[in-house]
Each structure stands twice: as structure tokens, then as C-alpha cells.
Short mmCIF file of C-alpha atoms in Angstrom, two decimals:
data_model
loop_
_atom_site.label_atom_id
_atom_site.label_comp_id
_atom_site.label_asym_id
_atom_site.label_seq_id
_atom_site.Cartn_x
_atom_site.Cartn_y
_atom_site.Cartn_z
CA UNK A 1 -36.97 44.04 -199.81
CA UNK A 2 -37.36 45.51 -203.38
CA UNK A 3 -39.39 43.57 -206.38
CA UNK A 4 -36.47 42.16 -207.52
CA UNK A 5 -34.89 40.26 -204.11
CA UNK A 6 -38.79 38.67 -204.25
CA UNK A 7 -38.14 36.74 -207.92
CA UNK A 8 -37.31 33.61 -207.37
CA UNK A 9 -36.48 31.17 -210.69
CA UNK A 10 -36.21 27.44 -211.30
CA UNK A 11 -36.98 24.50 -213.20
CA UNK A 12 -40.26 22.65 -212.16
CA UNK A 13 -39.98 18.77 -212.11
CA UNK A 14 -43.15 16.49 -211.78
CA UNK A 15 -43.77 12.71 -213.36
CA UNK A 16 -40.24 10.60 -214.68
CA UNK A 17 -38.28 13.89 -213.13
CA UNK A 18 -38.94 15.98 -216.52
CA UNK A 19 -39.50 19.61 -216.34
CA UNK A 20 -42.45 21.65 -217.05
CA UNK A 21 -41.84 22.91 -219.73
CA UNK A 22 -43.23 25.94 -223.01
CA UNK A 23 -43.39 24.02 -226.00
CA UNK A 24 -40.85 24.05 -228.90
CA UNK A 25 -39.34 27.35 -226.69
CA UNK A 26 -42.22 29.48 -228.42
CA UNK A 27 -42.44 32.51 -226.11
CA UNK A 28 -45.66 33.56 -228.17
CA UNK A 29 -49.44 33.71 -226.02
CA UNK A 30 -50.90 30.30 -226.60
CA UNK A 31 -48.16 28.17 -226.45
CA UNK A 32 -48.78 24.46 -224.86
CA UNK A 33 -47.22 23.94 -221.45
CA UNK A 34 -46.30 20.25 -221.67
CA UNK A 35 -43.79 17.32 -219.81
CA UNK A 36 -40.73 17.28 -221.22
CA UNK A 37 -37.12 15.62 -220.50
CA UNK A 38 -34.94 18.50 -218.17
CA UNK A 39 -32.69 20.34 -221.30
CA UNK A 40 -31.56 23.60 -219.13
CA UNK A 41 -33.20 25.56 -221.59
CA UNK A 42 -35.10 28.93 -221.28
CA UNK A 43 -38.20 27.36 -222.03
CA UNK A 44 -38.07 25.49 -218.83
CA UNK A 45 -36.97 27.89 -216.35
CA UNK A 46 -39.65 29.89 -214.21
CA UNK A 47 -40.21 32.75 -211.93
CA UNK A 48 -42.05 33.14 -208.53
CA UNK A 49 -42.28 37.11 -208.76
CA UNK A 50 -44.51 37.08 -205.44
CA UNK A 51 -47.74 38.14 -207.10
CA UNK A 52 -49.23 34.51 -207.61
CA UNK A 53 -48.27 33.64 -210.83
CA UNK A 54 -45.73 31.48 -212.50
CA UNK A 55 -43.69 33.02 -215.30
CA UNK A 56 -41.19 31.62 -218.15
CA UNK A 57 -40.49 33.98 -220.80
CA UNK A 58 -41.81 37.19 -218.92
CA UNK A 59 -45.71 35.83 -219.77
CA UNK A 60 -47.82 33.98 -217.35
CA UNK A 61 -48.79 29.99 -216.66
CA UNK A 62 -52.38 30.47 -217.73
CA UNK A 63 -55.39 28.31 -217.50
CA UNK A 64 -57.07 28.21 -221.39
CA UNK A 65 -60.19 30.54 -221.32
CA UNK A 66 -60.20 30.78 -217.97
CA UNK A 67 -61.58 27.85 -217.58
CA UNK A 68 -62.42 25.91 -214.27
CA UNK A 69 -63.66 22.76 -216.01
CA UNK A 70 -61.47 19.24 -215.21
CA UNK A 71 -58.91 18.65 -218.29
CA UNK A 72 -58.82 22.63 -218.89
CA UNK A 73 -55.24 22.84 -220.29
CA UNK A 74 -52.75 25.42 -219.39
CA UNK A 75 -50.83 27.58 -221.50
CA UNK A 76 -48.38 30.27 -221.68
CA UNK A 77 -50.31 33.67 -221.88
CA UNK A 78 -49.66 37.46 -221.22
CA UNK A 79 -49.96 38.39 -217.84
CA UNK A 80 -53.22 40.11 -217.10
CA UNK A 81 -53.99 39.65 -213.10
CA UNK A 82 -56.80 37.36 -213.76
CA UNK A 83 -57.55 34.10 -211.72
CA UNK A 84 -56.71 31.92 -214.47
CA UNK A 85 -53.24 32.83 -213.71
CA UNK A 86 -52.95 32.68 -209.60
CA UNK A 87 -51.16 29.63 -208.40
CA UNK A 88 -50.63 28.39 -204.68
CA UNK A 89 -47.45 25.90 -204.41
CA UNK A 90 -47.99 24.27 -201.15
CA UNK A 91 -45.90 22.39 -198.98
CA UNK A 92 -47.75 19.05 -199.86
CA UNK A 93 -46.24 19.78 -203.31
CA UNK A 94 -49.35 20.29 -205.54
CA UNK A 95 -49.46 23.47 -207.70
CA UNK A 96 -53.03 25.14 -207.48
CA UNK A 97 -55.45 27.25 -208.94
CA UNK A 98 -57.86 28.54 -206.24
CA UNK A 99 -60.53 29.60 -208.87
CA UNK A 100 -60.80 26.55 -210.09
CA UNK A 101 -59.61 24.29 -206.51
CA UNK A 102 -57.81 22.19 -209.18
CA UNK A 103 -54.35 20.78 -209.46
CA UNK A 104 -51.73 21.53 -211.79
CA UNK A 105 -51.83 17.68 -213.28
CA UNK A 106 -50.09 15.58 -216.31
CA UNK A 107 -52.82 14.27 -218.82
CA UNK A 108 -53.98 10.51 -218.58
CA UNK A 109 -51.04 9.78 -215.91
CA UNK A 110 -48.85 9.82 -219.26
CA UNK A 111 -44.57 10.52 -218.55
CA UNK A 112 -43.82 10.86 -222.17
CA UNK A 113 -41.93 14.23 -223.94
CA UNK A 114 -45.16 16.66 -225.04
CA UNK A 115 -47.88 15.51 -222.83
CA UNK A 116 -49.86 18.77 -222.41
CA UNK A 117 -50.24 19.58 -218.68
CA UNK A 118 -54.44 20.88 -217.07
CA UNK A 119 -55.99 21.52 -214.36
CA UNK A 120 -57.85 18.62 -212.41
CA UNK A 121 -59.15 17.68 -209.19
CA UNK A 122 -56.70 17.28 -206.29
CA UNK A 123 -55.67 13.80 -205.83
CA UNK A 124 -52.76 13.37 -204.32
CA UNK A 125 -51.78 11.07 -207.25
CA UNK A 126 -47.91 11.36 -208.52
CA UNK A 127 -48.93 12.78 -211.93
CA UNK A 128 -49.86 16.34 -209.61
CA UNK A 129 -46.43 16.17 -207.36
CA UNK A 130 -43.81 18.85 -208.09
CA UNK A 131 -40.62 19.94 -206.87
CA UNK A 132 -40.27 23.28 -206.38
CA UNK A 133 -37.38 24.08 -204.28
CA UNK A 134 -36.11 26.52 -206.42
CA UNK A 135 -39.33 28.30 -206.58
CA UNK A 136 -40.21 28.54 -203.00
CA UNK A 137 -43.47 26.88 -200.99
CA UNK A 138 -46.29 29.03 -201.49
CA UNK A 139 -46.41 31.43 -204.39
CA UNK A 140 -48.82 34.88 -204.66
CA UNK A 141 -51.47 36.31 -202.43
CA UNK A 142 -53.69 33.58 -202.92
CA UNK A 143 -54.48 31.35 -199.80
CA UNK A 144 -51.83 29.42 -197.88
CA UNK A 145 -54.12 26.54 -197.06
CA UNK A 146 -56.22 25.63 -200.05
CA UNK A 147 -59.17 22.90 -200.05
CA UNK A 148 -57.61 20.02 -198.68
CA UNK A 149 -56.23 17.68 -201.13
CA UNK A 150 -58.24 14.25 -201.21
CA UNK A 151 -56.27 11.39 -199.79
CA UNK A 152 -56.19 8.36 -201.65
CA UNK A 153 -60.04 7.23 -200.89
CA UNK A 154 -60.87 10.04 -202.96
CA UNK A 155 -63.65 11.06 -200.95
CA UNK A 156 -65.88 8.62 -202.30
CA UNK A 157 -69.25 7.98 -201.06
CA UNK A 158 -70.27 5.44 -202.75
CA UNK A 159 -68.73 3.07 -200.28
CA UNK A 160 -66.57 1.91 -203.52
CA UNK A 161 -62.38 2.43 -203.16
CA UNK A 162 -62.89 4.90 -206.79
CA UNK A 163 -64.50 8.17 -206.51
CA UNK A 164 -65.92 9.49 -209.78
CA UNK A 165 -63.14 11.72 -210.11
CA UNK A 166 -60.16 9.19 -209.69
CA UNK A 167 -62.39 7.22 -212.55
CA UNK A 168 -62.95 10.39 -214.75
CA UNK A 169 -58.99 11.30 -213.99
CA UNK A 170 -58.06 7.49 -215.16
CA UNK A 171 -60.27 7.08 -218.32
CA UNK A 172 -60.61 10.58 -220.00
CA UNK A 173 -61.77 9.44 -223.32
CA UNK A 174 -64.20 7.00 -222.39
CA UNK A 175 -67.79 5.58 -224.66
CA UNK A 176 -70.07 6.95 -222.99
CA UNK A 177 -71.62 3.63 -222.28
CA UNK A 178 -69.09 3.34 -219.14
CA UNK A 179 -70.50 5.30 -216.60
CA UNK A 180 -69.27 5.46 -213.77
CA UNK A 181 -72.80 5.01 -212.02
CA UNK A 182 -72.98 1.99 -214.37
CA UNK A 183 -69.83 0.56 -212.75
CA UNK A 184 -71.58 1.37 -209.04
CA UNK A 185 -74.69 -0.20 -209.90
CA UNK A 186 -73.00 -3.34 -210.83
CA UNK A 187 -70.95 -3.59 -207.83
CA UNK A 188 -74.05 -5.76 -206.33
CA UNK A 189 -73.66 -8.04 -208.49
CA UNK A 190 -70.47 -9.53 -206.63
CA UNK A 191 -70.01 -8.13 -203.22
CA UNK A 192 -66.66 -9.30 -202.71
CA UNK A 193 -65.00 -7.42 -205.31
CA UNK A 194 -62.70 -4.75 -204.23
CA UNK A 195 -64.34 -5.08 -201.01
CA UNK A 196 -62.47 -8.49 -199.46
CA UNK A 197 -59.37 -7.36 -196.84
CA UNK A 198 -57.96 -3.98 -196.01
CA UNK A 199 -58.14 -0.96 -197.72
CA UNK A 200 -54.04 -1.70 -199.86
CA UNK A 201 -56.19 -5.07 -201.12
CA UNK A 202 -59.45 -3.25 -201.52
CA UNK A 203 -57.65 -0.91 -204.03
CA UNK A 204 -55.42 -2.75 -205.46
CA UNK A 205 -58.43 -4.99 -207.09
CA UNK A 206 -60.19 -2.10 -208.50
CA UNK A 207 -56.71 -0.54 -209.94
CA UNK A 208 -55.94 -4.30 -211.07
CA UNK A 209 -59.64 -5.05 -212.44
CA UNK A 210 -59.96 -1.24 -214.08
CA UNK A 211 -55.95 -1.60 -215.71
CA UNK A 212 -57.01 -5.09 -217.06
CA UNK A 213 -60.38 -3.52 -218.79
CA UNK A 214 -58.71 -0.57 -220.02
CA UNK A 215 -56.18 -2.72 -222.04
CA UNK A 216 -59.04 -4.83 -223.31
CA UNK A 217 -61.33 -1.53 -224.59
CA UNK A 218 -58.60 0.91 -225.05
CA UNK A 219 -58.96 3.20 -222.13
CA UNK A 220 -62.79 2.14 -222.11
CA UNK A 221 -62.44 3.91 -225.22
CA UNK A 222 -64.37 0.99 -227.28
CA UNK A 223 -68.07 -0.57 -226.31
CA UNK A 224 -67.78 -3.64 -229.23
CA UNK A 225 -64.69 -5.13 -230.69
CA UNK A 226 -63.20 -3.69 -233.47
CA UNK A 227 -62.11 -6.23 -236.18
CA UNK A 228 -65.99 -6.85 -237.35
CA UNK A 229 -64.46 -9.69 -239.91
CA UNK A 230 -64.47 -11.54 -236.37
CA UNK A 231 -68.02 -11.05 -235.90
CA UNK A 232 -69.38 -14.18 -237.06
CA UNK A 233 -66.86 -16.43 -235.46
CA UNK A 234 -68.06 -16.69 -232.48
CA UNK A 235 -70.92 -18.81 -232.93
CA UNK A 236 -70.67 -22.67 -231.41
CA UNK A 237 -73.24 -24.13 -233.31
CA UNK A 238 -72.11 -27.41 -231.33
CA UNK A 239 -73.87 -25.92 -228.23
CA UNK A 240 -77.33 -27.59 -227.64
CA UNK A 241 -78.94 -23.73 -227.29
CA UNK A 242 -77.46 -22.81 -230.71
CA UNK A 243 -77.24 -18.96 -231.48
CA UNK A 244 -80.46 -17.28 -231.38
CA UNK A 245 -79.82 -14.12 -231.76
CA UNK A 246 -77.76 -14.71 -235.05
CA UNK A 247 -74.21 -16.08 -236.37
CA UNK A 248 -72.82 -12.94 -235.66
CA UNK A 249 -74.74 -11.53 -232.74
CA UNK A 250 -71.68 -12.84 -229.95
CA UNK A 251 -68.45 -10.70 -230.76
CA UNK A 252 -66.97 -8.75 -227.75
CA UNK A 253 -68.73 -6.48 -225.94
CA UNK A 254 -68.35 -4.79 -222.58
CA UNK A 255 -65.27 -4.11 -220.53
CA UNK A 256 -63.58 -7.72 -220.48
CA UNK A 257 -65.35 -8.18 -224.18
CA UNK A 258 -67.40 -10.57 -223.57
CA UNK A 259 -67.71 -13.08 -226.65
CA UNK A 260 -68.73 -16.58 -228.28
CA UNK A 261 -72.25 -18.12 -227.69
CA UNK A 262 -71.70 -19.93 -224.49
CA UNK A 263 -69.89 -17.19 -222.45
CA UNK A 264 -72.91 -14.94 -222.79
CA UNK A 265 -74.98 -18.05 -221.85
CA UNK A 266 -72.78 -18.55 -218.61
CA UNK A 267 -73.06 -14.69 -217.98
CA UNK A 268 -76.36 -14.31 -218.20
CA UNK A 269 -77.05 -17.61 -216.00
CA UNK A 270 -75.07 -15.94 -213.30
CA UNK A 271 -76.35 -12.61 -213.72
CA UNK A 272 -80.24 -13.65 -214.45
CA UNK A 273 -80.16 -11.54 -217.65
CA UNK A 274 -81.10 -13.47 -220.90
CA UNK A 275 -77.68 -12.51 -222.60
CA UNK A 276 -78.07 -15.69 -224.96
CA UNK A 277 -80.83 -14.17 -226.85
CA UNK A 278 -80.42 -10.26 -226.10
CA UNK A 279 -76.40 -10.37 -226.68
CA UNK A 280 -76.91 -6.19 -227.54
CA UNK A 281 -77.92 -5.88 -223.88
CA UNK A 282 -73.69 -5.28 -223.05
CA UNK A 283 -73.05 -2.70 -225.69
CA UNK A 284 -76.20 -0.55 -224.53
CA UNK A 285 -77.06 -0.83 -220.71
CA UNK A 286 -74.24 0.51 -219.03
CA UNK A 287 -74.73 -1.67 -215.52
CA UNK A 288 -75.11 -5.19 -218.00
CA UNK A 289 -71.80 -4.29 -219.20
CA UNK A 290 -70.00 -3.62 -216.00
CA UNK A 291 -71.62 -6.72 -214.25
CA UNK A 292 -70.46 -9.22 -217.37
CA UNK A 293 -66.88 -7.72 -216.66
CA UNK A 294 -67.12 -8.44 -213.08
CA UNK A 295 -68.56 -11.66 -214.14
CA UNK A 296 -65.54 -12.84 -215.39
CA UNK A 297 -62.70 -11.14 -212.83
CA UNK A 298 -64.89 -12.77 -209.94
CA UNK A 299 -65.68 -16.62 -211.30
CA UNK A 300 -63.61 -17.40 -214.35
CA UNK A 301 -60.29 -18.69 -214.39
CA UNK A 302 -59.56 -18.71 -217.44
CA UNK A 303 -55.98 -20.07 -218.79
CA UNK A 304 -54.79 -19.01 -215.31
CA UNK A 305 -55.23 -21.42 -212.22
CA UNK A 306 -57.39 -18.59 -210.08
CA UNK A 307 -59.90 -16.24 -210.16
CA UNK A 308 -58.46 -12.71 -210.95
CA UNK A 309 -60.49 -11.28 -208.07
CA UNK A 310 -58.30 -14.48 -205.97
CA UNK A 311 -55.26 -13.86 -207.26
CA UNK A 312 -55.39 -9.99 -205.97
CA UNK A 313 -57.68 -10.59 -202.59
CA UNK A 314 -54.87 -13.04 -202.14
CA UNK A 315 -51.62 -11.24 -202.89
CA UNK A 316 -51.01 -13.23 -205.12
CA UNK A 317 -50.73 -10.25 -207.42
CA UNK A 318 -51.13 -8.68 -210.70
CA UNK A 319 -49.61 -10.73 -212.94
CA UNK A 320 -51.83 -13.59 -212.22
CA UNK A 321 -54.50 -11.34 -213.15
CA UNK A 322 -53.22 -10.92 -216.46
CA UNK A 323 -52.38 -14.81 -216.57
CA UNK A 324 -56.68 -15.79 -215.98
CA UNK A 325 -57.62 -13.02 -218.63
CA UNK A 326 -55.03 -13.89 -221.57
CA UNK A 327 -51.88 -15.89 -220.40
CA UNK A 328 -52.36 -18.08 -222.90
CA UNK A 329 -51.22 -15.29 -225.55
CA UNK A 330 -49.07 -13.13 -223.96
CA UNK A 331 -47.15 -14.65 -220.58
CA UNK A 332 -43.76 -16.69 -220.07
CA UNK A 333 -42.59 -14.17 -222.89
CA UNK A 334 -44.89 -14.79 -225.16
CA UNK A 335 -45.95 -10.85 -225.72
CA UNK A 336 -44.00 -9.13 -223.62
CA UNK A 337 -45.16 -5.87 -224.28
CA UNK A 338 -48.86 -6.42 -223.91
CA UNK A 339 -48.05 -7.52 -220.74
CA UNK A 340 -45.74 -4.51 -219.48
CA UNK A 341 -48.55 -1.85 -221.34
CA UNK A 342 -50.99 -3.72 -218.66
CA UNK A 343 -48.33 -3.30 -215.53
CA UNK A 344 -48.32 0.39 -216.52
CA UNK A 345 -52.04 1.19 -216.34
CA UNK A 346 -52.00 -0.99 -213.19
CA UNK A 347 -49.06 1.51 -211.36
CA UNK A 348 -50.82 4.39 -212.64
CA UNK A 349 -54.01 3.35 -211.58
CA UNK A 350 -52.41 2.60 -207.75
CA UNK A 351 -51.04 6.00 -208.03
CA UNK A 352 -53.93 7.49 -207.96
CA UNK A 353 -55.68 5.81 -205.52
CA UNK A 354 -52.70 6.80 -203.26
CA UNK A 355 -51.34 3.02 -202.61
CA UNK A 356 -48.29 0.40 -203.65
CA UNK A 357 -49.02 -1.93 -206.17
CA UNK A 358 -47.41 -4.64 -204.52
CA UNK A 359 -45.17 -7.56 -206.18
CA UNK A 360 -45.68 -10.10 -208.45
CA UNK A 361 -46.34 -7.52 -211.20
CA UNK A 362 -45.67 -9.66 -214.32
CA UNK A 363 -46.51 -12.79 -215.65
#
């Protein structure tokens, strides 16, 4: 069969059904390769020439620098036979790089036009899942059967439903105070979380418990609370323990931002950790700020009528979650799209912990 029978072209389609796709149709090396709605367009249509690579515009799908690191993005580049450019397309639908045993992957799980696609560890997740029927099932002379693909545990060891990677994969830009061994070390704290009833429940409290914190600290992206004119608020001098550490020493902190006098008081009775008068204790020690998250999604109720870790060990589901940490603000309609920015995170996060969020989704 000559060179040319073996060229197969197509559009590739991954998350929402858009196309992979070379940015602003700029055939020059360098060029993003991003999501974008389907258009028909040059810029989205590739080739499968048989040699392992993937080709729009006769230059190659090419991993930036090389690189092998999670979050390396791709790009369009000349073709020069090096393994930054070898992809396998197997028949579990992942595109991947065998240098790097990474997956061809949409950044932070987001569907919009001009999210850049990378490379990133195989999770099965739907942000990695393309359809490549016109391109064929396995592409170059790179292996047939790569590294298995994690299943939706993740390979975790930790005995905990996340692996480090799903975390990494779900909070990218994260203070570094939110480690993920942090988070692990906590986990003794309450025993029960994401660890009451079969593996769907198990997960869907830790997707439901890490959506709910990443609205709170945008994408675990903030350690304090941002509007400091708050600061000195949250002082009830009408508690008989006052505020020792100062008028201003009990804004939000942590994961669930934890604030006012008597909440750290409560959380550091349960805990054993003098919170009252060492309030600075959630911003720097990575496992006190985990544990006063957990704190809350495993004892308070809130303005809801359950326990967030209740309403999901229950199946009672997610939107009563969202009703314990701030119904009060944004259910029955209130802020609508509050609430449907936490459903997202919550379906992405099942996504990649390979299960079905369930019903009851809203509040």
C-alpha cells in the first residue's frame, strides 16, 4: 500500500463534542492547540500518516520542549521525529505520548472555546476521551498497549478515594498551603468521611466535599479571605472567651474559611488545637487547615437540616451539601449561579474519579 493509501484525516472531538483544534488557523511552529466549537475548518482537520504523529497543516502535534512534566502543553510544531511528537490512539480512546506515559488532556476539566490542551497522567476522566474514528485506533510505531490507564481509584495508596494525581489534575493552581499530604493527614481526624458505604458514595463525598472547597477558595487558589475590610468583623465580643488573639485575628481561613470568634473556638474544641488563641494556625499548617474544613462538612449543619458529610453518605445528594454550607444566600433561587458554578466542579470532580454524580444536584 503506498504512503499515501496510509493517511488517514479527520476532525478530533473530546469534552462538549468540540474539536481539537490550531489556534486562530495559524499554521506557524508554536501555535496553541486548544478546545474549540467543530467549524469544518482547516485548522481542525488532522492526519494519521502512519509514522506516530498527528498532523494539521503539514506540521506535527508537539509536546512544548519536549517536555514530560504534568500540564506540559502541546503545540503545533515542525515535524522532526522526536518523542515529543509520537502519539498512540488506543481503543480505550485516550491519545498518548509514550515518552511521557501521559494523556492528551483538556486543562482544569474546562469545555470552553480556547482552553489550551497538555499532557497529564492517564485517568480515564472525560476531559482525556476522544473520538477518533476518522483517524483510525492506534496511530505510529509506538506501542499498541501503553501503561494501563488508571481506573477511577486512581491507584491511590493512601487508602483515600483521591490519588495525588486526580487532586493535582483537579486543583492546578493551588496555595501551596493545600497539600495534598495535608489533606491525608487530616483524614484522621473524622474517619467516616469519604469512607462510609460503597465505593459510588465513598467518591462522591470527596468530589462533593473538594467541589464545595474549591468554590469557597477559588480552586484552593486562596489560604485567607480576600476582602480584608472584613477582617475585623468577625469578632463576638458577646462571647464569654472574648477575642484573644485580636479584633481582627478571625477572618476566613482554610478550605471552608473558617471565621468569627466562636467557630474557631468550636473547631479547635473538636480538633484539640487551641484555634481561639492561635487563629494563624489554618493559614500556615497545612493538616490544621484541612481538618477545620472537615470539621465543618462532618458536624455542622449549618442553614441546612444535615450534615454535608449526611446528606452525601445518605444520597441525599449534592445540593444539600450546598444548602448546610450557604443555603441561606444562594438556594430556592436566591443565586442561581453560585449554585450551578458549584454543580460544575462537583460533575467534573466525579468525572475524574470515574463515577455518576447522582441526583439531587441543586438546591
Amino acid at each position: 500500500m503506498s504512503a499515501a493509501a496510509d493517511t488517514v484525516s479527520g476532525r478530533i472531538t473530546g469534552l462538549a463534542d468540540k474539536c481539537v483544534d490550531v489556534a486562530d488557523g495559524n499554521s506557524a511552529s508554536g501555535t496553541q492547540v486548544q478546545l474549540y466549537d467543530c467549524n469544518g475548518t482547516p485548522a481542525q482537520e488532522w492526519t494519521n500518516p502512519g509514522d506516530g504523529t498527528l498532523r494539521a497543516f503539514g506540521k506535527c502535534l508537539d509536546v512544548r520542549d519536549g517536555s514530560i512534566a504534568d500540564a506540559a502543553d502541546v503545540r503545533l510544531w515542525d515535524c522532526n521525529g522526536t518523542p515529543a511528537q509520537q502519539w498512540v490512539i488506543t481503543e480505550a480512546k485516550d491519545i498518548v505520548n509514550p515518552a511521557a506515559d501521559k494523556c492528551l488532556d483538556v486543562r482544569a476539566y474546562n469545555s470552553a472555546n480556547r482552553t489550551p490542551l497538555q499532557i497529564w497522567p492517564c485517568q480515564g476522566a472525560a476531559n482525556e476521551k476522544w473520538n477518533t474514528s476518522a483517524l483510525g485506533t492506534s496511530s505510529g510505531t509506538g506501542p499498541q498497549n501503553p501503561v494501563p490507564v488508571p481506573t477511577g481509584d486512581g491507584g491511590s495508596t493512601s487508602g483515600f478515594v483521591v490519588s495525588e494525581a486526580q487532586f493535582n489534575q483537579m486543583f492546578l493552581n493551588r496555595n501551596s498551603v493545600y497539600t495534598y499530604d495535608g489533606l491525608l493527614a487530616a483524614l484522621g481526624a473524622y474517619p467516616a468521611f469519604a469512607n462510609s458505604g460503597n465505593d459510588t458514595v465513598k467518591k462522591r463525598e470527596a468530589a462533593a466535599f473538594l467541589a464545595n472547597v474549591s468554590h469557597e477558595t477559588g480552586g484552593l487558589a486562596h489560604i485567607v479571605e480576600q476582602n480584608t475590610a472584613n477582617y475585623p468583623a468577625y469578632c463576638d465580643a458577646g462571647q464569654p472567651y472574648g477575642c484573644p488573639a485580636g479584633q481582627a485575628a478571625y477572618y476566613g481561613r482554610g478550605p471552608i474559611q473558617l471565621s468569627w470568634n466562636y467557630n474557631y473556638k468550636a473547631a479547635g474544641d473538636a480538633l484539640g488545637i487551641d484555634l481561639l488563641n492561635n487563629p494563624g494556625l489554618v493559614e500556615s499548617d497545612s493538616s490544621v487547615a484541612w481538618k477545620t474544613g472537615l470539621w465543618y462538612w462532618n458536624t455542622q449543619v449549618g442553614p441546612g437540616s444535615m450534615t454535608p458529610h449526611d446528606a452525601m453518605s445518605n444520597d441525599a445528594g449534592f445540593g444539600q451539601t450546598i444548602r448546610s454550607i450557604n443555603g441561606a444566600l444562594e438556594c430556592d433561587g436566591k443565586y442561581p449561579a453560585q449554585v450551578q458554578s458549584r454543580v460544575d466542579s462537583y460533575v467534573g470532580f466525579t468525572q475524574i474519579l470515574g463515577v455518576d454524580p447522582g441526583g439531587n444536584l441543586s438546591c
